[in-house]
Amino acid sequence: MVDPDEHTVAELRDELDAVDDLDTLSAVLDAEREGQDRKTAREAVEKRMDELREAGEVDAPETEGEYEDPDDADAADEADADTDGDGDETEPDADDGDGGEADDAAKDTDETDDAANDADDEADNDDGLSHPTRDKKHIRALQGGHYEDMWVFCETQQGELLDVSKEMLGKARELMDQYAADYGDDEQVVAFLMGDDCRELATEAITYGADVAVFHDDDRLARFLNTPYTRIAAHMARGEGTFDDDSWYDYDEPRYALYPATNNGRDLSATVQAELDSGLASDCSDLFIEEEKISNPVKTGEPGEKKVFEKVLHMKRPDFSGFEYSTILCLDNPDRDFHPQGASVIPGTFDVPEPDPDRDGLVVEHDMDLDEEWFTVTVEEYDELDEGVDLTGHDVVVCLGRGIGDAPTEGIELGLDLVDAFEDAALGITRGIVTSSYQFDGHVQDYTGEDRQIGETGQVVAPDLYIAAGVSGAVQHKVGMDDSETIVAINTDPDARVHDFSDYFVEGDLFEVLPRLTDAVESGDVSMEAVADGGDDT
């Protein structure tokens, strides 16, 4: 018999492959429980037992007393008591008194028929919503699969690539170039998108760093719909459906996948990763690829053993409203793989690369049958909102907080003056201003809406220079600007929380400091580059 104590889990799996006897496997399982009692080792034995049963090489296990349902056992005893010595069943007396038993039997039959009719009626009236997970099937994950490439979902809007799609393509290009340098493997950046008449957008994705751009064209996909988008994306990732050129795809699933952390991107990333039976790190603010040494026995398969996982995508994301940061890893288990390693990326986290119109790449059209049931929701009528304010992508962001409360209109005007002094700057505000009862005069009112809010429930920005004037520094606001290259805070309170995460802190009244800073920038005494590069603390 195989002694599990003499083998690591990996070695034990190899030994179990040669065992074709259920009793022997049961003995191995008992020995493991009495010995090291490793969860992964027990699972390996149980998996081998299941394989033999499924192959029909052994009988299904008999149910022993300790696993019997007490009610079933009682029912069996009663059945035994109702049989005579030669094993024949005792027939009920047909002439018994008032026929009570016969009436009961008829009643049971009627109830059974009623239940069956009710079930038929329920099936006929099923609206598909009462039991939304009824047809959900488990997708068995791959083990020992072959994975390559970094896939990037390129979200579009009104016939254009969103900036965050371009940001992710640029970051993916950077990651995979470094990947090639570190591991010697030239794997590709694959853009994937779907929509109506999106071939040109696929071609544009090549100019921003993709090696391959896969697109699915259908006029029903002009607006985002989760079900068809999910099914198409999963088919693309598995190499299913048809490609007009499939020479580039020779693996089981992508190694990595990136999605935008937009409303649609968050929706799609969760369902696609679930469809591919993998995990997702949401709202990430940094990504890098390197090896990681892990001692968790669930991942190594052996208690006390350390294992080095190579080519791991490290996904950094803010937690606790940005007060802490976590790095998420999506690692394989000994008996199943988790690919693609997926992340959604906060818009504005990375720079938009300069497009290279001369860059070579492969544009591939994907095709598959789309079920009409995937399009049961249609948009019959809609209103288009005015274009919102995009604070991302600027070199400088000036943000004003409740410190303007003594003279709200003047405070906004001073902030706008400083914005105008820089070549590429924008004005943002904190939630404190959005929810305040401040009275603003004239055109200043246009700059105090929720569309300029920075923070957890507003926009996330990462400029080269972030100037926070009259901002206390609540953790909810910190989420929206913590990745800025250089943070300058102006506040009368030296103990304000913003002091803790600022590169430079000016203790002073913003109504006095902002005009002087504006004059210095306009005169050339202070440039954005000078502030961002450093200087003496004030």
mmCIF file with all atom_site columns, C-alpha atoms in Angstrom, residues 100-296:
data_model
loop_
_atom_site.group_PDB
_atom_site.id
_atom_site.type_symbol
_atom_site.label_atom_id
_atom_site.label_alt_id
_atom_site.label_comp_id
_atom_site.label_asym_id
_atom_site.label_entity_id
_atom_site.label_seq_id
_atom_site.pdbx_PDB_ins_code
_atom_site.Cartn_x
_atom_site.Cartn_y
_atom_site.Cartn_z
_atom_site.occupancy
_atom_site.B_iso_or_equiv
_atom_site.pdbx_formal_charge
_atom_site.auth_seq_id
_atom_site.auth_comp_id
_atom_site.auth_asym_id
_atom_site.auth_atom_id
_atom_site.pdbx_PDB_model_num
ATOM 1   C CA . GLY A 1 100 ? -60.041 4.252  5.157   1.00 0.00 ? 100 GLY A CA 1
ATOM 2   C CA . GLU A 1 101 ? -56.704 3.084  3.785   1.00 0.00 ? 101 GLU A CA 1
ATOM 3   C CA . ALA A 1 102 ? -58.014 3.006  0.253   1.00 0.00 ? 102 ALA A CA 1
ATOM 4   C CA . ASP A 1 103 ? -59.374 6.507  0.678   1.00 0.00 ? 103 ASP A CA 1
ATOM 5   C CA . ASP A 1 104 ? -56.018 7.693  1.988   1.00 0.00 ? 104 ASP A CA 1
ATOM 6   C CA . ALA A 1 105 ? -54.243 6.139  -0.993  1.00 0.00 ? 105 ALA A CA 1
ATOM 7   C CA . ALA A 1 106 ? -56.644 7.829  -3.379  1.00 0.00 ? 106 ALA A CA 1
ATOM 8   C CA . LYS A 1 107 ? -56.124 11.102 -1.565  1.00 0.00 ? 107 LYS A CA 1
ATOM 9   C CA . ASP A 1 108 ? -52.324 10.747 -1.824  1.00 0.00 ? 108 ASP A CA 1
ATOM 10  C CA . THR A 1 109 ? -52.657 10.057 -5.546  1.00 0.00 ? 109 THR A CA 1
ATOM 11  C CA . ASP A 1 110 ? -54.817 13.149 -6.020  1.00 0.00 ? 110 ASP A CA 1
ATOM 12  C CA . GLU A 1 111 ? -52.320 15.277 -4.100  1.00 0.00 ? 111 GLU A CA 1
ATOM 13  C CA . THR A 1 112 ? -49.483 13.934 -6.220  1.00 0.00 ? 112 THR A CA 1
ATOM 14  C CA . ASP A 1 113 ? -51.364 14.769 -9.407  1.00 0.00 ? 113 ASP A CA 1
ATOM 15  C CA . ASP A 1 114 ? -52.140 18.267 -8.088  1.00 0.00 ? 114 ASP A CA 1
ATOM 16  C CA . ALA A 1 115 ? -48.471 18.815 -7.251  1.00 0.00 ? 115 ALA A CA 1
ATOM 17  C CA . ALA A 1 116 ? -47.454 17.668 -10.727 1.00 0.00 ? 116 ALA A CA 1
ATOM 18  C CA . ASN A 1 117 ? -50.009 19.989 -12.313 1.00 0.00 ? 117 ASN A CA 1
ATOM 19  C CA . ASP A 1 118 ? -48.789 22.879 -10.161 1.00 0.00 ? 118 ASP A CA 1
ATOM 20  C CA . ALA A 1 119 ? -45.220 22.168 -11.260 1.00 0.00 ? 119 ALA A CA 1
ATOM 21  C CA . ASP A 1 120 ? -46.323 22.145 -14.919 1.00 0.00 ? 120 ASP A CA 1
ATOM 22  C CA . ASP A 1 121 ? -48.160 25.436 -14.419 1.00 0.00 ? 121 ASP A CA 1
ATOM 23  C CA . GLU A 1 122 ? -45.094 26.945 -12.748 1.00 0.00 ? 122 GLU A CA 1
ATOM 24  C CA . ALA A 1 123 ? -42.909 25.856 -15.655 1.00 0.00 ? 123 ALA A CA 1
ATOM 25  C CA . ASP A 1 124 ? -45.388 27.339 -18.142 1.00 0.00 ? 124 ASP A CA 1
ATOM 26  C CA . ASN A 1 125 ? -45.476 30.630 -16.241 1.00 0.00 ? 125 ASN A CA 1
ATOM 27  C CA . ASP A 1 126 ? -41.747 30.848 -15.522 1.00 0.00 ? 126 ASP A CA 1
ATOM 28  C CA . ASP A 1 127 ? -40.658 34.383 -16.357 1.00 0.00 ? 127 ASP A CA 1
ATOM 29  C CA . GLY A 1 128 ? -36.960 33.559 -16.116 1.00 0.00 ? 128 GLY A CA 1
ATOM 30  C CA . LEU A 1 129 ? -36.561 35.995 -13.238 1.00 0.00 ? 129 LEU A CA 1
ATOM 31  C CA . SER A 1 130 ? -37.950 34.149 -10.214 1.00 0.00 ? 130 SER A CA 1
ATOM 32  C CA . HIS A 1 131 ? -35.070 31.664 -10.238 1.00 0.00 ? 131 HIS A CA 1
ATOM 33  C CA . PRO A 1 132 ? -32.205 33.505 -11.974 1.00 0.00 ? 132 PRO A CA 1
ATOM 34  C CA . THR A 1 133 ? -29.558 30.888 -11.091 1.00 0.00 ? 133 THR A CA 1
ATOM 35  C CA . ARG A 1 134 ? -31.611 27.821 -11.943 1.00 0.00 ? 134 ARG A CA 1
ATOM 36  C CA . ASP A 1 135 ? -29.589 27.029 -15.076 1.00 0.00 ? 135 ASP A CA 1
ATOM 37  C CA . LYS A 1 136 ? -26.215 27.997 -13.598 1.00 0.00 ? 136 LYS A CA 1
ATOM 38  C CA . LYS A 1 137 ? -23.684 25.251 -14.173 1.00 0.00 ? 137 LYS A CA 1
ATOM 39  C CA . HIS A 1 138 ? -20.301 24.853 -12.542 1.00 0.00 ? 138 HIS A CA 1
ATOM 40  C CA . ILE A 1 139 ? -17.449 25.399 -14.951 1.00 0.00 ? 139 ILE A CA 1
ATOM 41  C CA . ARG A 1 140 ? -14.650 22.999 -14.204 1.00 0.00 ? 140 ARG A CA 1
ATOM 42  C CA . ALA A 1 141 ? -11.376 24.885 -14.096 1.00 0.00 ? 141 ALA A CA 1
ATOM 43  C CA . LEU A 1 142 ? -8.346  23.881 -16.094 1.00 0.00 ? 142 LEU A CA 1
ATOM 44  C CA . GLN A 1 143 ? -5.379  22.117 -14.574 1.00 0.00 ? 143 GLN A CA 1
ATOM 45  C CA . GLY A 1 144 ? -1.952  22.330 -16.161 1.00 0.00 ? 144 GLY A CA 1
ATOM 46  C CA . GLY A 1 145 ? -3.276  24.535 -18.959 1.00 0.00 ? 145 GLY A CA 1
ATOM 47  C CA . HIS A 1 146 ? -1.225  26.622 -21.369 1.00 0.00 ? 146 HIS A CA 1
ATOM 48  C CA . TYR A 1 147 ? -1.549  30.388 -20.955 1.00 0.00 ? 147 TYR A CA 1
ATOM 49  C CA . GLU A 1 148 ? -0.094  33.357 -22.813 1.00 0.00 ? 148 GLU A CA 1
ATOM 50  C CA . ASP A 1 149 ? -0.562  37.074 -23.447 1.00 0.00 ? 149 ASP A CA 1
ATOM 51  C CA . MET A 1 150 ? -2.120  40.017 -21.641 1.00 0.00 ? 150 MET A CA 1
ATOM 52  C CA . TRP A 1 151 ? -5.653  40.808 -22.794 1.00 0.00 ? 151 TRP A CA 1
ATOM 53  C CA . VAL A 1 152 ? -7.100  44.310 -22.436 1.00 0.00 ? 152 VAL A CA 1
ATOM 54  C CA . PHE A 1 153 ? -10.806 45.053 -22.737 1.00 0.00 ? 153 PHE A CA 1
ATOM 55  C CA . CYS A 1 154 ? -11.112 48.319 -24.647 1.00 0.00 ? 154 CYS A CA 1
ATOM 56  C CA . GLU A 1 155 ? -14.328 50.062 -23.680 1.00 0.00 ? 155 GLU A CA 1
ATOM 57  C CA . THR A 1 156 ? -15.800 52.446 -26.217 1.00 0.00 ? 156 THR A CA 1
ATOM 58  C CA . GLN A 1 157 ? -18.314 55.250 -26.035 1.00 0.00 ? 157 GLN A CA 1
ATOM 59  C CA . GLN A 1 158 ? -20.002 57.021 -28.930 1.00 0.00 ? 158 GLN A CA 1
ATOM 60  C CA . GLY A 1 159 ? -17.592 55.485 -31.413 1.00 0.00 ? 159 GLY A CA 1
ATOM 61  C CA . GLU A 1 160 ? -14.378 56.332 -29.531 1.00 0.00 ? 160 GLU A CA 1
ATOM 62  C CA . LEU A 1 161 ? -11.983 54.495 -27.246 1.00 0.00 ? 161 LEU A CA 1
ATOM 63  C CA . LEU A 1 162 ? -12.199 55.720 -23.673 1.00 0.00 ? 162 LEU A CA 1
ATOM 64  C CA . ASP A 1 163 ? -8.995  57.230 -22.301 1.00 0.00 ? 163 ASP A CA 1
ATOM 65  C CA . VAL A 1 164 ? -8.801  54.477 -19.686 1.00 0.00 ? 164 VAL A CA 1
ATOM 66  C CA . SER A 1 165 ? -8.658  51.917 -22.512 1.00 0.00 ? 165 SER A CA 1
ATOM 67  C CA . LYS A 1 166 ? -5.651  53.724 -23.944 1.00 0.00 ? 166 LYS A CA 1
ATOM 68  C CA . GLU A 1 167 ? -4.072  53.951 -20.479 1.00 0.00 ? 167 GLU A CA 1
ATOM 69  C CA . MET A 1 168 ? -4.389  50.191 -19.995 1.00 0.00 ? 168 MET A CA 1
ATOM 70  C CA . LEU A 1 169 ? -2.947  49.451 -23.431 1.00 0.00 ? 169 LEU A CA 1
ATOM 71  C CA . GLY A 1 170 ? 0.066   51.612 -22.625 1.00 0.00 ? 170 GLY A CA 1
ATOM 72  C CA . LYS A 1 171 ? 0.561   49.935 -19.248 1.00 0.00 ? 171 LYS A CA 1
ATOM 73  C CA . ALA A 1 172 ? 0.090   46.479 -20.759 1.00 0.00 ? 172 ALA A CA 1
ATOM 74  C CA . ARG A 1 173 ? 2.729   47.297 -23.376 1.00 0.00 ? 173 ARG A CA 1
ATOM 75  C CA . GLU A 1 174 ? 5.122   48.368 -20.620 1.00 0.00 ? 174 GLU A CA 1
ATOM 76  C CA . LEU A 1 175 ? 4.432   45.225 -18.558 1.00 0.00 ? 175 LEU A CA 1
ATOM 77  C CA . MET A 1 176 ? 4.843   42.784 -21.440 1.00 0.00 ? 176 MET A CA 1
ATOM 78  C CA . ASP A 1 177 ? 8.014   44.451 -22.697 1.00 0.00 ? 177 ASP A CA 1
ATOM 79  C CA . GLN A 1 178 ? 9.476   43.999 -19.213 1.00 0.00 ? 178 GLN A CA 1
ATOM 80  C CA . TYR A 1 179 ? 8.075   40.461 -19.165 1.00 0.00 ? 179 TYR A CA 1
ATOM 81  C CA . ALA A 1 180 ? 10.031  39.650 -22.315 1.00 0.00 ? 180 ALA A CA 1
ATOM 82  C CA . ALA A 1 181 ? 13.210  41.098 -20.789 1.00 0.00 ? 181 ALA A CA 1
ATOM 83  C CA . ASP A 1 182 ? 12.768  39.158 -17.522 1.00 0.00 ? 182 ASP A CA 1
ATOM 84  C CA . TYR A 1 183 ? 11.653  35.786 -18.873 1.00 0.00 ? 183 TYR A CA 1
ATOM 85  C CA . GLY A 1 184 ? 12.821  35.753 -22.482 1.00 0.00 ? 184 GLY A CA 1
ATOM 86  C CA . ASP A 1 185 ? 9.302   35.040 -23.751 1.00 0.00 ? 185 ASP A CA 1
ATOM 87  C CA . ASP A 1 186 ? 7.776   37.362 -26.308 1.00 0.00 ? 186 ASP A CA 1
ATOM 88  C CA . GLU A 1 187 ? 4.116   37.326 -25.364 1.00 0.00 ? 187 GLU A CA 1
ATOM 89  C CA . GLN A 1 188 ? 1.606   39.741 -26.807 1.00 0.00 ? 188 GLN A CA 1
ATOM 90  C CA . VAL A 1 189 ? -0.758  42.506 -25.755 1.00 0.00 ? 189 VAL A CA 1
ATOM 91  C CA . VAL A 1 190 ? -4.209  41.591 -27.090 1.00 0.00 ? 190 VAL A CA 1
ATOM 92  C CA . ALA A 1 191 ? -6.927  44.237 -27.230 1.00 0.00 ? 191 ALA A CA 1
ATOM 93  C CA . PHE A 1 192 ? -10.489 42.901 -27.367 1.00 0.00 ? 192 PHE A CA 1
ATOM 94  C CA . LEU A 1 193 ? -13.645 44.879 -27.975 1.00 0.00 ? 193 LEU A CA 1
ATOM 95  C CA . MET A 1 194 ? -17.141 44.548 -29.338 1.00 0.00 ? 194 MET A CA 1
ATOM 96  C CA . GLY A 1 195 ? -19.681 46.958 -30.741 1.00 0.00 ? 195 GLY A CA 1
ATOM 97  C CA . ASP A 1 196 ? -21.205 48.269 -33.947 1.00 0.00 ? 196 ASP A CA 1
ATOM 98  C CA . ASP A 1 197 ? -18.745 49.067 -36.745 1.00 0.00 ? 197 ASP A CA 1
ATOM 99  C CA . CYS A 1 198 ? -15.665 48.883 -34.511 1.00 0.00 ? 198 CYS A CA 1
ATOM 100 C CA . ARG A 1 199 ? -12.963 47.701 -36.918 1.00 0.00 ? 199 ARG A CA 1
ATOM 101 C CA . GLU A 1 200 ? -11.384 51.163 -36.996 1.00 0.00 ? 200 GLU A CA 1
ATOM 102 C CA . LEU A 1 201 ? -11.285 51.233 -33.197 1.00 0.00 ? 201 LEU A CA 1
ATOM 103 C CA . ALA A 1 202 ? -9.505  47.882 -33.222 1.00 0.00 ? 202 ALA A CA 1
ATOM 104 C CA . THR A 1 203 ? -6.971  49.355 -35.621 1.00 0.00 ? 203 THR A CA 1
ATOM 105 C CA . GLU A 1 204 ? -6.577  52.350 -33.293 1.00 0.00 ? 204 GLU A CA 1
ATOM 106 C CA . ALA A 1 205 ? -5.839  49.995 -30.387 1.00 0.00 ? 205 ALA A CA 1
ATOM 107 C CA . ILE A 1 206 ? -2.757  48.804 -32.270 1.00 0.00 ? 206 ILE A CA 1
ATOM 108 C CA . THR A 1 207 ? -1.385  52.353 -32.309 1.00 0.00 ? 207 THR A CA 1
ATOM 109 C CA . TYR A 1 208 ? -1.598  52.490 -28.492 1.00 0.00 ? 208 TYR A CA 1
ATOM 110 C CA . GLY A 1 209 ? 0.417   49.325 -27.898 1.00 0.00 ? 209 GLY A CA 1
ATOM 111 C CA . ALA A 1 210 ? -1.593  46.227 -28.826 1.00 0.00 ? 210 ALA A CA 1
ATOM 112 C CA . ASP A 1 211 ? 0.012   43.504 -30.935 1.00 0.00 ? 211 ASP A CA 1
ATOM 113 C CA . VAL A 1 212 ? -3.352  41.928 -31.759 1.00 0.00 ? 212 VAL A CA 1
ATOM 114 C CA . ALA A 1 213 ? -6.801  43.554 -31.702 1.00 0.00 ? 213 ALA A CA 1
ATOM 115 C CA . VAL A 1 214 ? -9.792  41.195 -31.728 1.00 0.00 ? 214 VAL A CA 1
ATOM 116 C CA . PHE A 1 215 ? -13.226 42.670 -32.370 1.00 0.00 ? 215 PHE A CA 1
ATOM 117 C CA . HIS A 1 216 ? -16.791 41.419 -32.746 1.00 0.00 ? 216 HIS A CA 1
ATOM 118 C CA . ASP A 1 217 ? -19.086 43.527 -34.897 1.00 0.00 ? 217 ASP A CA 1
ATOM 119 C CA . ASP A 1 218 ? -22.877 43.495 -34.533 1.00 0.00 ? 218 ASP A CA 1
ATOM 120 C CA . ASP A 1 219 ? -25.295 46.417 -34.641 1.00 0.00 ? 219 ASP A CA 1
ATOM 121 C CA . ARG A 1 220 ? -27.052 45.017 -31.553 1.00 0.00 ? 220 ARG A CA 1
ATOM 122 C CA . LEU A 1 221 ? -23.863 45.602 -29.566 1.00 0.00 ? 221 LEU A CA 1
ATOM 123 C CA . ALA A 1 222 ? -23.825 49.377 -30.065 1.00 0.00 ? 222 ALA A CA 1
ATOM 124 C CA . ARG A 1 223 ? -24.843 49.797 -26.406 1.00 0.00 ? 223 ARG A CA 1
ATOM 125 C CA . PHE A 1 224 ? -23.357 47.769 -23.555 1.00 0.00 ? 224 PHE A CA 1
ATOM 126 C CA . LEU A 1 225 ? -25.342 44.644 -22.630 1.00 0.00 ? 225 LEU A CA 1
ATOM 127 C CA . ASN A 1 226 ? -23.771 42.371 -20.050 1.00 0.00 ? 226 ASN A CA 1
ATOM 128 C CA . THR A 1 227 ? -24.954 38.984 -21.295 1.00 0.00 ? 227 THR A CA 1
ATOM 129 C CA . PRO A 1 228 ? -23.824 39.152 -24.943 1.00 0.00 ? 228 PRO A CA 1
ATOM 130 C CA . TYR A 1 229 ? -20.648 41.047 -24.025 1.00 0.00 ? 229 TYR A CA 1
ATOM 131 C CA . THR A 1 230 ? -19.786 38.396 -21.424 1.00 0.00 ? 230 THR A CA 1
ATOM 132 C CA . ARG A 1 231 ? -20.471 35.449 -23.733 1.00 0.00 ? 231 ARG A CA 1
ATOM 133 C CA . ILE A 1 232 ? -18.484 36.975 -26.589 1.00 0.00 ? 232 ILE A CA 1
ATOM 134 C CA . ALA A 1 233 ? -15.532 37.916 -24.372 1.00 0.00 ? 233 ALA A CA 1
ATOM 135 C CA . ALA A 1 234 ? -15.398 34.406 -22.849 1.00 0.00 ? 234 ALA A CA 1
ATOM 136 C CA . HIS A 1 235 ? -15.556 32.789 -26.297 1.00 0.00 ? 235 HIS A CA 1
ATOM 137 C CA . MET A 1 236 ? -12.751 35.022 -27.518 1.00 0.00 ? 236 MET A CA 1
ATOM 138 C CA . ALA A 1 237 ? -10.601 34.231 -24.486 1.00 0.00 ? 237 ALA A CA 1
ATOM 139 C CA . ARG A 1 238 ? -11.029 30.469 -24.954 1.00 0.00 ? 238 ARG A CA 1
ATOM 140 C CA . GLY A 1 239 ? -10.356 30.659 -28.677 1.00 0.00 ? 239 GLY A CA 1
ATOM 141 C CA . GLU A 1 240 ? -13.943 29.630 -29.404 1.00 0.00 ? 240 GLU A CA 1
ATOM 142 C CA . GLY A 1 241 ? -16.078 30.900 -32.227 1.00 0.00 ? 241 GLY A CA 1
ATOM 143 C CA . THR A 1 242 ? -14.164 31.720 -35.384 1.00 0.00 ? 242 THR A CA 1
ATOM 144 C CA . PHE A 1 243 ? -11.346 34.180 -36.122 1.00 0.00 ? 243 PHE A CA 1
ATOM 145 C CA . ASP A 1 244 ? -10.630 35.338 -39.641 1.00 0.00 ? 244 ASP A CA 1
ATOM 146 C CA . ASP A 1 245 ? -6.967  34.750 -38.686 1.00 0.00 ? 245 ASP A CA 1
ATOM 147 C CA . ASP A 1 246 ? -6.204  32.320 -35.848 1.00 0.00 ? 246 ASP A CA 1
ATOM 148 C CA . SER A 1 247 ? -2.450  31.987 -36.398 1.00 0.00 ? 247 SER A CA 1
ATOM 149 C CA . TRP A 1 248 ? -1.737  34.051 -33.271 1.00 0.00 ? 248 TRP A CA 1
ATOM 150 C CA . TYR A 1 249 ? -3.821  31.972 -30.812 1.00 0.00 ? 249 TYR A CA 1
ATOM 151 C CA . ASP A 1 250 ? -2.334  28.668 -29.623 1.00 0.00 ? 250 ASP A CA 1
ATOM 152 C CA . TYR A 1 251 ? -3.154  28.459 -25.906 1.00 0.00 ? 251 TYR A CA 1
ATOM 153 C CA . ASP A 1 252 ? -6.040  27.567 -23.586 1.00 0.00 ? 252 ASP A CA 1
ATOM 154 C CA . GLU A 1 253 ? -6.766  30.968 -22.049 1.00 0.00 ? 253 GLU A CA 1
ATOM 155 C CA . PRO A 1 254 ? -5.019  34.334 -21.578 1.00 0.00 ? 254 PRO A CA 1
ATOM 156 C CA . ARG A 1 255 ? -2.381  34.630 -18.876 1.00 0.00 ? 255 ARG A CA 1
ATOM 157 C CA . TYR A 1 256 ? -3.599  38.075 -17.740 1.00 0.00 ? 256 TYR A CA 1
ATOM 158 C CA . ALA A 1 257 ? -6.679  40.228 -18.355 1.00 0.00 ? 257 ALA A CA 1
ATOM 159 C CA . LEU A 1 258 ? -7.258  43.947 -17.686 1.00 0.00 ? 258 LEU A CA 1
ATOM 160 C CA . TYR A 1 259 ? -10.575 45.797 -17.585 1.00 0.00 ? 259 TYR A CA 1
ATOM 161 C CA . PRO A 1 260 ? -11.459 49.455 -16.909 1.00 0.00 ? 260 PRO A CA 1
ATOM 162 C CA . ALA A 1 261 ? -12.946 50.163 -13.471 1.00 0.00 ? 261 ALA A CA 1
ATOM 163 C CA . THR A 1 262 ? -15.848 52.045 -15.038 1.00 0.00 ? 262 THR A CA 1
ATOM 164 C CA . ASN A 1 263 ? -19.497 51.198 -14.474 1.00 0.00 ? 263 ASN A CA 1
ATOM 165 C CA . ASN A 1 264 ? -19.583 48.904 -17.509 1.00 0.00 ? 264 ASN A CA 1
ATOM 166 C CA . GLY A 1 265 ? -16.053 47.627 -16.962 1.00 0.00 ? 265 GLY A CA 1
ATOM 167 C CA . ARG A 1 266 ? -16.733 46.617 -13.369 1.00 0.00 ? 266 ARG A CA 1
ATOM 168 C CA . ASP A 1 267 ? -19.886 44.836 -14.494 1.00 0.00 ? 267 ASP A CA 1
ATOM 169 C CA . LEU A 1 268 ? -18.181 42.975 -17.333 1.00 0.00 ? 268 LEU A CA 1
ATOM 170 C CA . SER A 1 269 ? -14.960 42.082 -15.524 1.00 0.00 ? 269 SER A CA 1
ATOM 171 C CA . ALA A 1 270 ? -16.812 40.215 -12.769 1.00 0.00 ? 270 ALA A CA 1
ATOM 172 C CA . THR A 1 271 ? -18.952 38.137 -15.108 1.00 0.00 ? 271 THR A CA 1
ATOM 173 C CA . VAL A 1 272 ? -16.210 37.326 -17.626 1.00 0.00 ? 272 VAL A CA 1
ATOM 174 C CA . GLN A 1 273 ? -13.745 36.247 -14.929 1.00 0.00 ? 273 GLN A CA 1
ATOM 175 C CA . ALA A 1 274 ? -16.475 34.112 -13.343 1.00 0.00 ? 274 ALA A CA 1
ATOM 176 C CA . GLU A 1 275 ? -17.259 32.586 -16.736 1.00 0.00 ? 275 GLU A CA 1
ATOM 177 C CA . LEU A 1 276 ? -13.556 31.717 -17.100 1.00 0.00 ? 276 LEU A CA 1
ATOM 178 C CA . ASP A 1 277 ? -13.559 30.357 -13.518 1.00 0.00 ? 277 ASP A CA 1
ATOM 179 C CA . SER A 1 278 ? -10.866 32.717 -12.302 1.00 0.00 ? 278 SER A CA 1
ATOM 180 C CA . GLY A 1 279 ? -10.524 35.623 -9.871  1.00 0.00 ? 279 GLY A CA 1
ATOM 181 C CA . LEU A 1 280 ? -10.525 39.404 -10.085 1.00 0.00 ? 280 LEU A CA 1
ATOM 182 C CA . ALA A 1 281 ? -8.835  42.251 -8.207  1.00 0.00 ? 281 ALA A CA 1
ATOM 183 C CA . SER A 1 282 ? -11.049 45.301 -8.624  1.00 0.00 ? 282 SER A CA 1
ATOM 184 C CA . ASP A 1 283 ? -10.211 49.025 -8.704  1.00 0.00 ? 283 ASP A CA 1
ATOM 185 C CA . CYS A 1 284 ? -6.435  48.640 -8.955  1.00 0.00 ? 284 CYS A CA 1
ATOM 186 C CA . SER A 1 285 ? -4.024  51.565 -8.925  1.00 0.00 ? 285 SER A CA 1
ATOM 187 C CA . ASP A 1 286 ? -0.767  49.774 -9.762  1.00 0.00 ? 286 ASP A CA 1
ATOM 188 C CA . LEU A 1 287 ? 0.337   46.610 -11.576 1.00 0.00 ? 287 LEU A CA 1
ATOM 189 C CA . PHE A 1 288 ? 3.637   44.771 -11.857 1.00 0.00 ? 288 PHE A CA 1
ATOM 190 C CA . ILE A 1 289 ? 4.802   41.241 -12.688 1.00 0.00 ? 289 ILE A CA 1
ATOM 191 C CA . GLU A 1 290 ? 7.334   39.320 -10.637 1.00 0.00 ? 290 GLU A CA 1
ATOM 192 C CA . GLU A 1 291 ? 7.802   36.027 -8.791  1.00 0.00 ? 291 GLU A CA 1
ATOM 193 C CA . GLU A 1 292 ? 6.400   35.459 -5.310  1.00 0.00 ? 292 GLU A CA 1
ATOM 194 C CA . LYS A 1 293 ? 7.359   32.907 -2.657  1.00 0.00 ? 293 LYS A CA 1
ATOM 195 C CA . ILE A 1 294 ? 4.303   31.447 -0.903  1.00 0.00 ? 294 ILE A CA 1
ATOM 196 C CA . SER A 1 295 ? 4.032   29.126 2.128   1.00 0.00 ? 295 SER A CA 1
ATOM 197 C CA . ASN A 1 296 ? 0.238   28.779 2.255   1.00 0.00 ? 296 ASN A CA 1
#
